[in-house]
Structure formats: C-alpha cells, structure tokens
Amino acid sequence: MGISGLLPALKSIQVTRHLSEYSGKTVAVDAYVWLHRGVYSCAIELATGKATNKYVDYAMHRVRMLQHYKIIPYIVFDGGPLPAKKGTESERKARREENLAKGKAFMAQGKMSQAREFFIKCADVTPEMAFQFIKALRAESVSYVVAPYEADAQLAYLELAGFVDAILTEDSDLLVFGCQNVLFKFDSVNATVVSISRKDFGAVATSPGDANSISLIGWSDVQFRAMAILSGCDYLPSIPGIGLKTACNLLKKWKTPDAVIRAISIEGKKSVPPGYSKQFKLAEKCFLHQRVYCPRQEKLVHLTDVDSDWNEEFDAYVGSDIEPTLAKGIALGNYDPDSYLPIKDINPDFLPRALKPIHMETNTPSMTSKGKSKARQSLPTPVKSGGGILDFFGRNPIIPAAPPKKKPVAIPMKHQTVSVGKASGKRTLSEVMDQDLAHKKRHRHSYSPIKSAQSRFFSANDETKFGSVRRRHSDGLPPVAGPSRTHANKENFHVATDAEDQKLEDSESDMNVSDLSLQGRIDEINSDGRVSLNIEEFSDVVEQEDGYLSPSSSCSKDAQDLSSPPGPSRQRRVVSLTGVIPSDDEEEADTSFGAEVVSSPVSVRKPKSRSRFHNEKTPLRRIAKSKSKAAGESQVVVLVASTPSPEGKERLYPDIDDVPSPTLYCGPDLRKMLGDEETVLDFNEKVKSVSGSASPPSPSSETPNCNEQQPARFIDVVDVDALEDEDDPRWQQELVAQSQAAVMAGWKQRWALPPAKTPLQARRSVQHVITQRHPIRPLSPKMTSKKLKTSPPGSSRPTTSRAFELRRSDTNVTPAGRHSLANYKPPRSAPSKLFGTSGNSNSSMNPPNIKQLDKGQPRRNVLLFETVKVSGKGNGSASSASSQNHSEPIDLTMDDEIEELDPTAWTDEMVTTSARARLSHFRCALNFFFTSFWLC
DNA sequence: AACGGGTCGTCTC
DNA sequence: CGACCCGTT
C-alpha cells in the first residue's frame, strides 16, 4: 500500500503531535485501518462465522478518543475496486481462502492458537462489517461517508473541498493525492499522531546522515506525484530497479516523467514494460481525477475537475459514474459499493446506542461461570428502559423490502434475572417494547421533540424513534451526569481486576483514571469482618472525571452539524492539483512543471475565513446558516441522523472556541457546593435547557448494545421500594443529591486535600487516610515500598492485622501518577479554574517532548484496593497510631461529606435513610461479588 | 540502491 | 499490513 519508502524519506518533516492540538478541527479518518486492526481482536469469531462486534468497539473507541480531544471525526470507508487495482484483489482473495482453510484445519485439530494465526491472515474487512461500524456511527451522530471507490481519493476530496481540516490514515498515498495535512501513526495510548504537512515539503532535510532523505526543494505537485508513480504505486508497479530515490534523481535530471522513461529505455539497462508511458498517465489520472462522492452535491464528482483532453478511457479508469441515488445509497452505507446490492446486516442483533452504560459482562479471565452467575444473582437489574431503538437500525430505512423481524416469544418473568453477558443479556422484543412504552408514557410530559434537519433517509417515523432513543437517556434523570452514570459505575466497580485495569488503561485516555482509582476507600468493616469499600465515592469520582473530561457527546453533537451542509464559507478549492503531464510536448511540460512549487504554501488552501470555527462564531449561527441554506437550496447533505434537540445543544456549547476545557459543560454542577453561587444560576439554566443530552457517554471501548440488559444505571437499586412511587420527586431529588454529593466528595478529595500538589502526593494522603482509619495492611508490602515508594515507613505494614487486608490491583501509572503521558496536563491548583469561562484553549496545550517523557519515566504500579481474606486476627487499633505521625488526616466519610456539603438535599430523613439502605445493599452485593470473585 | 525474505507487532485473552 | 532488518544483486 502506498508509496514504499516515502514516509521514511519524509522523516525530517514528520512531527509528532498530540491530539489536543487538533482540538476543534475536523479530521477525516480512513476507517479501513481501524477496522482491520479491530478485526485482529476477533479473527476467530469472524472466520468461524460467529457474530461479533469487537471490531466495532475497537473502532468506536478510537472515534470517541478523537471526540474526547474535541476533534470532529469524519469516517471514510473504502468503496468498490477501481479498475486500476482489480488485479491484485483476486490474488488476495485466493490467499485468504487458503489461509482460512488452513485455519479451519488447525481448529479441527483443536490447535486454536495456530488456527488463529491463519484466521488473522485471512481476515478481511467486508462492506458488511463496515456497515456494523456505520450503525454505531449513526447512533452517535458521527459523520461518515462510504467512498464509491477508494477511500484515499475520498479523503483527499474531503480535505480539498474543505469538509475536513486534516486526514488520519496510514497510507502515504494521501500525500500523492495532494493532501495538505496528513496524520499517520495514530497512537491511542499516547494520543498522538505523526503529522506530515505539505507546506513542509520544501524543508525536507538532505542532511548527509540521513540516507533516506530526498530533496523536494523547488518541486511541484506534479513532479512529486510523478516521482511517486515512477517509484511504484498502487496503480502501477515500478519499472524493475526503480525505487523512490532513483525516481527522484531521474526526475531531477530529466524534469518530466516522459523524459525519464525515455532515458531509461534508451540507456537500456532496465527494461521498460510495454505501454508503461500510457499506464503512467492512467495512474496519474487516478491520483488527479478519481471519482469520489460529494456530500454536498450528493453525487459522484471527480476529485479535481477534468480538463479538455479527458476521454472515455480515462473516465472508466478512474471509476465509472454512478447514478446519484445509488451513489448516495452507497455513501450512506446502505448499498454494497461493489455489488450495488443492499448491504446485509450480518449482525442485526447489534444495535448500538448513543449512551453507553458500563455493563458487567467483562469476561474477567479468572472468573468462572459459577462466579458470574452468582454475581448476577446478587445484582438483579430492575428493567427500567428498553430498546426503543430496537427496530430503528435493525431495519435499513433505505431498503424497501426488509424482511420483518421475528419477534421472540416472551419469556416468563422469573427468567428475566439479570444477566449481564452479551448473549444472556437479551430480552425479548415484546418485553422491551412494553417497558419502553410504559416508560415513555411516564415521561411524555417532559419531552418535546424538536425536529431538526434530517436526511430524507430517515423518515419521520424513524425520526420519532430516534428522538425517543435520545430521550431515553435523560428520562427521569437529572440533566447532568447523575445517578444513572453513578450507578452504572457502581456496577462497574468490579473493574478492579487486572484485566479490567488494563482495559481501562487502554480505553480511557484520562490521566486521571488511575489517580481516581485510589479514591475508592475503605468505608467500614462489617460485622462479619469484611471490609467494605466505599464505592460511592470511588465510582462517582470516576464518573465525574470521566464525564467531565470526556466530551464525547459534545463532540458527537457537533459532528452532527457537520452532517449538515458545510458552512457557506467552505468553498471548493481546486488548487495545486491542476498540473497535467503533457503528452510529448517538452515545452508544455516545462511550463507545467514550473507552475506550482510544492514547497511553497498553497495560498488559497487555507484562508483564515475557511475554518468554521473562526468564521462562524457560534454553533447557533452555524446551524442557522445551515438551515437557511437548507431552505434555499435543495442540496442538503445529512449523512447522519440528527439529534432531536439542536436548540439545547446551542446553549450547551455556545462557542467551541471559548470552551476552555471539556470539564466545563459536562457533568453535575459543583459550584453550588463549592460556594460559587454566582454562576450557578446561569449554569442551571443551561443544564435545564438541555435536559437529557447533557450526560456524555464515556469514551468507552465498547459500544452499547440495546440487547444487553439495560440500563446499568439502576443496577444497585435493589430496594427501590424504599420509595413507593417511582415518580416520587424525591426519587430524582435523592439521586441528584446523592450523585452530586459523591461527585463533590471526589472533587474535594482530589482538589482540597491539604497541600496535595501532585497526584502522587494526593494518593499518598489518601492512602494514609485509609490506613489510618482502618487498620488494614496492604497485602504485598513489597509492592508498596518498592514499586510505589509512596508509603511512608511504618504505614505500609501496620503491626496489626484484621481478618482482611487490601490487595492491590495493579495498573500502569507513570511516576507522576498519570495514566498516560499523552494526557499530561499541567497540574491545576484549584477547581475554580475549571469553571472559569475565559480559560485557555486546549489547543495551547502542547506537551513538547511526549516521547522523551514516555521513555524517560518508567511506569509504576498502584491502584485499586480489594478485600482479601487473610489468616490471623488482631486488634486493629495499633496501626492507626503508627500512621498518625505522617499524615494529615482528611476524613472523608461519605455521610459526613454529604451532610456537610449539601445540607438541603439531605435534610429529608427519608431520603437519607433510603440512600443509606441502598448503599448498604449495594455494599453487600459488592462484597458478595468480590468474595465470589476471589474464591474463584 | 533495490529487492526479496524474514520477523515482529497490530488485537485480546 | 506496515515497519524493520538483512543479505543478495
């Protein structure tokens, strides 16, 4: 793929950049790479025909990661094969089938690891699989487009036409297509990319030390492209013996590719294949004029306009035109770009949801099925909401004759126990629908759907359904990161396993996650001697951080704007790709080559007014413009369904430029508790106005599935009956208060610890609190003293011993206590800063030496505490004395905190009692879970 | 300098 | 599949 050796040759202008530097930008993404890597994780399932959506999870995680850094993703899928490339495909297919056969043979012998080896080799990304990804993208209102032919050309077009600011890919071809900003080597751990900007081409170093380097000074786009083609590209293999360097040098000498070809053949050392010159021109046409889908005009267009010498042969070679309706169907992902037949939904059961509850089916390696079932029983999930979305994405709106879905027979209630696994979590359709209906009824009054610009592929009917889905997330819930997510995280507390930790590390890009894990703390020692963790605090802190730092929803909402026609300022720029290699006319060739110098910045390319984020100040205006445009012109492009409440969004995200950090608008308002009363009213207004869409999904690696037992937010409400009526306002009130208080506790602990300057120190303090309050010694003191070095002498091994002690669950943390260096942020001293409206833009954040930091600082282990049974008993009083010497005790008892922080919310005796009851219920459940877990 | 061949990592458990 | 290394041409 691509131009071999090109990226190494451009090493000197490669810049490693942090994703946050692209905050506010729209980035087109080559979906193929992500899907292909995602396939790696489930090669066996795919090869054996088992339904899986792991590859979607993988890709969606990356999407959310971009969103997390306020990058608006625009996912681009590969389309049909170009005539120019058809030859290679059949060969690959043969190899795949061979590997599949080998894999199956190994599997039949039970040699799974070897089978997997071959299954990976035969893994292919099919349009059907892409469609699964598309379903998830639709659910989260992420812009996407399926290219009619090659994703590369489509990506190039999106940038050229101003739909996006940069392109994320692995294919060096994009540079040959003339793209300006290409990002390679997406690193999800460090949140970095390697950027190559066309404007830097002139600066390609020719230092003697760099053997690979080539000089592009004074080169035009035409020459650069000629070099790439001569050295061998996807459309044309090179003349044997000609590589990048030779092509570069020959072009320097002979100026035009024709002259080069002539020179090579005259020299006679290398044999030029017959018709090479013509093939060369065809290849060039592909790079220049390949057919792409224009989301604005809703039809296929040439990447750049063709000129007078265009002929039918060229036209066919760069991809035949496709009738606009079909072209749009393909672009939307509804039709197979190869066969033109409607895409088959290979996994109709996979129904992504926009909001992801963290569910329990975490396949913990050490957990036996016995443990699982126990855990399930201990955590019954009252069915609260269902899949209003169920038949939304299941049926493809564009396909007229979709087979009706078979309704499973309703199962008796007693079988509806919790079940958290993917397979076991399914509920019957009718059941879900009934509940859904009931749920809707209950909350109808609070919802008024606002219609917004929608694709005509989403019928009114669908729209309504979509609205109901959206609404579901907020129904009966406080407008901000409230109890739903609180409880979801409670359920998820079992993530305190190594595997899950790893997962967290991989999936969560927040440096804070690791810090926060510590903030779960021992709350009490039960009568039976077991240690209870105060999950409230733990989970809520995580929730808070997660919710605050992950503006996924915000971005996906903004991405929705993108699905509307691009702003008026976006003008098609046809620049610097106009050069054409003239046939055999030397003179013409010279003028052509002299015309555009590749090293010079393309002036028209990035006029300042171009950026939506500068030109159109607020999303409101942006939408207004889109709407007026929509009214004025018939060419409205909506590639994805809209969210039902753009108005709300307007107020939530008044101006993306002015949003200092993602923490500002997501999550519960804590200023009230923090004493900042002035701004709270204003904020509350905002929150109310967007009630329902303000709770952002976390950038989780897994895509929510409607079929799974939903919603996790009620997982701990085992004694709902503490309040007789669910509609009791106190119910909500309590949840809000509980959540806010818990979040507040997290904030306070995080920020208000006495001189807790660094996360490390903060953690130290927390540890002191833990050890001091409860005479519990860490299970492996070695770890504490050696790896951690955070425990002061004495506290790591209290002389006393209870019946239980803590066991650490390790995860990687940098010495600074950060989850990932990529997420490095300068320490913020006070929470009030977070709420300042004139904060610095994220884009200013540019960790200069990410790589250095990463290499220089070994990762360390710390983190979660779990209860573990140990032998021996003792009295627990001694250790607290020992640890008192070196800690400033911050006693963060949950109840204290709550009462202290928000008395109004907790004066109601009933509410408090209920909360406590539920808390203790949950603790029991948790204890049970851990116990069964560790016993296994 | 080009190129073929080999290895490794991708992903996740 | 790309990146990387290595030996051969």
CSV table of N, CA and C in Angstrom, one decimal, chain A residues 371-429:
chain,number,residue,atom,x,y,z
A,371,GLY,N,-18.9,-18.1,39.3
A,371,GLY,CA,-18.8,-16.7,39.9
A,371,GLY,C,-19.7,-15.7,39.2
A,372,LYS,N,-19.7,-15.9,37.9
A,372,LYS,CA,-20.5,-15.0,37.1
A,372,LYS,C,-22.0,-15.1,37.5
A,373,SER,N,-22.4,-16.3,37.5
A,373,SER,CA,-23.9,-16.4,37.8
A,373,SER,C,-24.2,-15.9,39.2
A,374,LYS,N,-23.3,-16.2,40.1
A,374,LYS,CA,-23.5,-15.7,41.4
A,374,LYS,C,-23.6,-14.2,41.4
A,375,ALA,N,-22.7,-13.6,40.7
A,375,ALA,CA,-22.6,-12.1,40.7
A,375,ALA,C,-23.9,-11.6,40.1
A,376,ARG,N,-24.4,-12.3,39.1
A,376,ARG,CA,-25.6,-11.9,38.5
A,376,ARG,C,-26.8,-11.9,39.5
A,377,GLN,N,-26.8,-13.0,40.2
A,377,GLN,CA,-28.0,-13.1,41.1
A,377,GLN,C,-27.9,-12.0,42.2
A,378,SER,N,-26.7,-11.7,42.5
A,378,SER,CA,-26.6,-10.7,43.6
A,378,SER,C,-26.9,-9.3,43.1
A,379,LEU,N,-26.9,-9.1,41.9
A,379,LEU,CA,-27.1,-7.8,41.4
A,379,LEU,C,-28.3,-7.7,40.4
A,380,PRO,N,-29.4,-8.0,40.9
A,380,PRO,CA,-30.5,-8.0,40.0
A,380,PRO,C,-30.8,-6.6,39.4
A,381,THR,N,-31.1,-6.6,38.1
A,381,THR,CA,-31.3,-5.3,37.5
A,381,THR,C,-32.8,-5.1,37.2
A,382,PRO,N,-33.3,-4.2,37.9
A,382,PRO,CA,-34.7,-3.9,37.5
A,382,PRO,C,-34.7,-3.4,36.1
A,383,VAL,N,-35.6,-3.9,35.4
A,383,VAL,CA,-35.7,-3.4,34.0
A,383,VAL,C,-36.3,-2.0,33.9
A,384,LYS,N,-35.6,-1.1,33.5
A,384,LYS,CA,-36.0,0.2,33.6
A,384,LYS,C,-36.3,0.9,32.2
A,385,SER,N,-35.5,0.5,31.3
A,385,SER,CA,-35.8,1.1,30.0
A,385,SER,C,-35.4,0.0,29.0
A,386,GLY,N,-35.8,0.3,27.8
A,386,GLY,CA,-35.5,-0.8,26.8
A,386,GLY,C,-35.1,-0.2,25.5
A,387,GLY,N,-35.3,-1.0,24.5
A,387,GLY,CA,-34.7,-0.6,23.2
A,387,GLY,C,-35.8,0.0,22.3
A,388,GLY,N,-36.0,1.3,22.6
A,388,GLY,CA,-36.9,2.0,21.6
A,388,GLY,C,-36.2,2.0,20.3
A,389,ILE,N,-34.9,1.9,20.4
A,389,ILE,CA,-34.1,1.9,19.2
A,389,ILE,C,-34.2,0.6,18.4
A,390,LEU,N,-34.8,-0.3,19.1
A,390,LEU,CA,-34.6,-1.7,18.6
A,390,LEU,C,-34.8,-1.9,17.1
A,391,ASP,N,-35.9,-1.3,16.6
A,391,ASP,CA,-36.1,-1.6,15.2
A,391,ASP,C,-35.8,-0.4,14.4
A,392,PHE,N,-35.0,0.4,15.0
A,392,PHE,CA,-34.6,1.6,14.2
A,392,PHE,C,-33.4,1.3,13.2
A,393,PHE,N,-32.4,0.8,13.8
A,393,PHE,CA,-31.2,0.5,13.0
A,393,PHE,C,-31.3,-0.9,12.5
A,394,GLY,N,-32.1,-1.7,13.1
A,394,GLY,CA,-32.3,-3.1,12.7
A,394,GLY,C,-32.8,-3.1,11.2
A,395,ARG,N,-33.7,-2.2,11.0
A,395,ARG,CA,-34.2,-2.1,9.6
A,395,ARG,C,-33.5,-1.0,8.9
A,396,ASN,N,-33.2,-1.2,7.7
A,396,ASN,CA,-32.5,-0.2,7.0
A,396,ASN,C,-33.5,0.6,6.3
A,397,PRO,N,-33.5,1.9,6.6
A,397,PRO,CA,-34.6,2.7,6.0
A,397,PRO,C,-34.6,2.9,4.5
A,398,ILE,N,-33.4,2.7,4.0
A,398,ILE,CA,-33.3,2.9,2.5
A,398,ILE,C,-33.8,1.7,1.8
A,399,ILE,N,-33.7,0.6,2.4
A,399,ILE,CA,-34.1,-0.7,1.7
A,399,ILE,C,-35.6,-0.9,1.8
A,400,PRO,N,-36.2,-0.9,0.8
A,400,PRO,CA,-37.7,-1.0,0.8
A,400,PRO,C,-38.2,-2.3,1.4
A,401,ALA,N,-37.6,-3.4,0.9
A,401,ALA,CA,-38.2,-4.7,1.3
A,401,ALA,C,-37.3,-5.4,2.3
A,402,ALA,N,-37.4,-4.9,3.5
A,402,ALA,CA,-36.6,-5.6,4.6
A,402,ALA,C,-37.5,-6.7,5.2
A,403,PRO,N,-36.9,-7.8,5.4
A,403,PRO,CA,-37.7,-8.9,6.0
A,403,PRO,C,-38.1,-8.5,7.4
A,404,PRO,N,-39.3,-8.7,7.8
A,404,PRO,CA,-39.8,-8.3,9.1
A,404,PRO,C,-39.0,-9.1,10.1
A,405,LYS,N,-38.8,-8.5,11.2
A,405,LYS,CA,-38.0,-9.2,12.3
A,405,LYS,C,-38.9,-10.1,13.0
A,406,LYS,N,-38.3,-11.2,13.3
A,406,LYS,CA,-39.1,-12.2,14.0
A,406,LYS,C,-39.1,-11.9,15.5
A,407,LYS,N,-40.3,-11.8,16.0
A,407,LYS,CA,-40.4,-11.5,17.4
A,407,LYS,C,-40.2,-12.7,18.3
A,408,PRO,N,-39.2,-12.7,19.1
A,408,PRO,CA,-39.1,-13.8,20.0
A,408,PRO,C,-40.3,-13.9,21.0
A,409,VAL,N,-40.5,-15.1,21.4
A,409,VAL,CA,-41.6,-15.3,22.3
A,409,VAL,C,-41.2,-14.8,23.7
A,410,ALA,N,-42.1,-14.1,24.3
A,410,ALA,CA,-41.8,-13.5,25.6
A,410,ALA,C,-41.6,-14.6,26.6
A,411,ILE,N,-40.6,-14.4,27.4
A,411,ILE,CA,-40.3,-15.4,28.4
A,411,ILE,C,-40.9,-15.0,29.8
A,412,PRO,N,-41.1,-15.9,30.6
A,412,PRO,CA,-41.7,-15.6,31.9
A,412,PRO,C,-40.8,-14.7,32.7
A,413,MET,N,-41.4,-14.0,33.6
A,413,MET,CA,-40.6,-13.0,34.3
A,413,MET,C,-39.5,-13.7,35.1
A,414,LYS,N,-39.7,-14.8,35.6
A,414,LYS,CA,-38.7,-15.4,36.5
A,414,LYS,C,-37.4,-15.6,35.8
A,415,HIS,N,-37.5,-15.7,34.5
A,415,HIS,CA,-36.2,-15.9,33.8
A,415,HIS,C,-35.5,-14.6,33.4
A,416,GLN,N,-36.1,-13.6,33.9
A,416,GLN,CA,-35.5,-12.3,33.5
A,416,GLN,C,-34.5,-11.8,34.5
A,417,THR,N,-33.8,-12.7,35.0
A,417,THR,CA,-32.8,-12.3,36.0
A,417,THR,C,-31.7,-11.5,35.3
A,418,VAL,N,-31.0,-11.0,36.0
A,418,VAL,CA,-30.0,-10.1,35.4
A,418,VAL,C,-29.1,-10.4,34.4
A,419,SER,N,-28.6,-11.0,34.2
A,419,SER,CA,-27.8,-11.4,33.1
A,419,SER,C,-27.1,-10.2,32.4
A,420,VAL,N,-25.9,-10.3,32.5
A,420,VAL,CA,-25.1,-9.2,32.0
A,420,VAL,C,-24.3,-9.5,30.8
A,421,GLY,N,-24.3,-10.8,30.5
A,421,GLY,CA,-23.5,-11.2,29.3
A,421,GLY,C,-24.1,-10.7,28.0
A,422,LYS,N,-23.3,-10.7,27.0
A,422,LYS,CA,-23.8,-10.3,25.7
A,422,LYS,C,-24.9,-11.2,25.3
A,423,ALA,N,-24.6,-12.5,25.4
A,423,ALA,CA,-25.6,-13.4,24.9
A,423,ALA,C,-26.8,-13.5,25.8
A,424,SER,N,-26.5,-13.5,27.1
A,424,SER,CA,-27.5,-13.8,28.0
A,424,SER,C,-28.3,-12.6,28.4
A,425,GLY,N,-27.8,-11.5,28.0
A,425,GLY,CA,-28.5,-10.2,28.4
A,425,GLY,C,-29.7,-9.9,27.5
A,426,LYS,N,-30.0,-10.7,26.6
A,426,LYS,CA,-31.0,-10.3,25.7
A,426,LYS,C,-32.4,-10.4,26.4
A,427,ARG,N,-33.1,-9.5,26.0
A,427,ARG,CA,-34.5,-9.6,26.5
A,427,ARG,C,-35.4,-9.7,25.2
A,428,THR,N,-36.6,-10.1,25.5
A,428,THR,CA,-37.4,-10.3,24.3
A,428,THR,C,-37.9,-9.0,23.8
A,429,LEU,N,-38.1,-9.0,22.6
A,429,LEU,CA,-38.5,-7.7,21.9
A,429,LEU,C,-39.8,-7.2,22.5
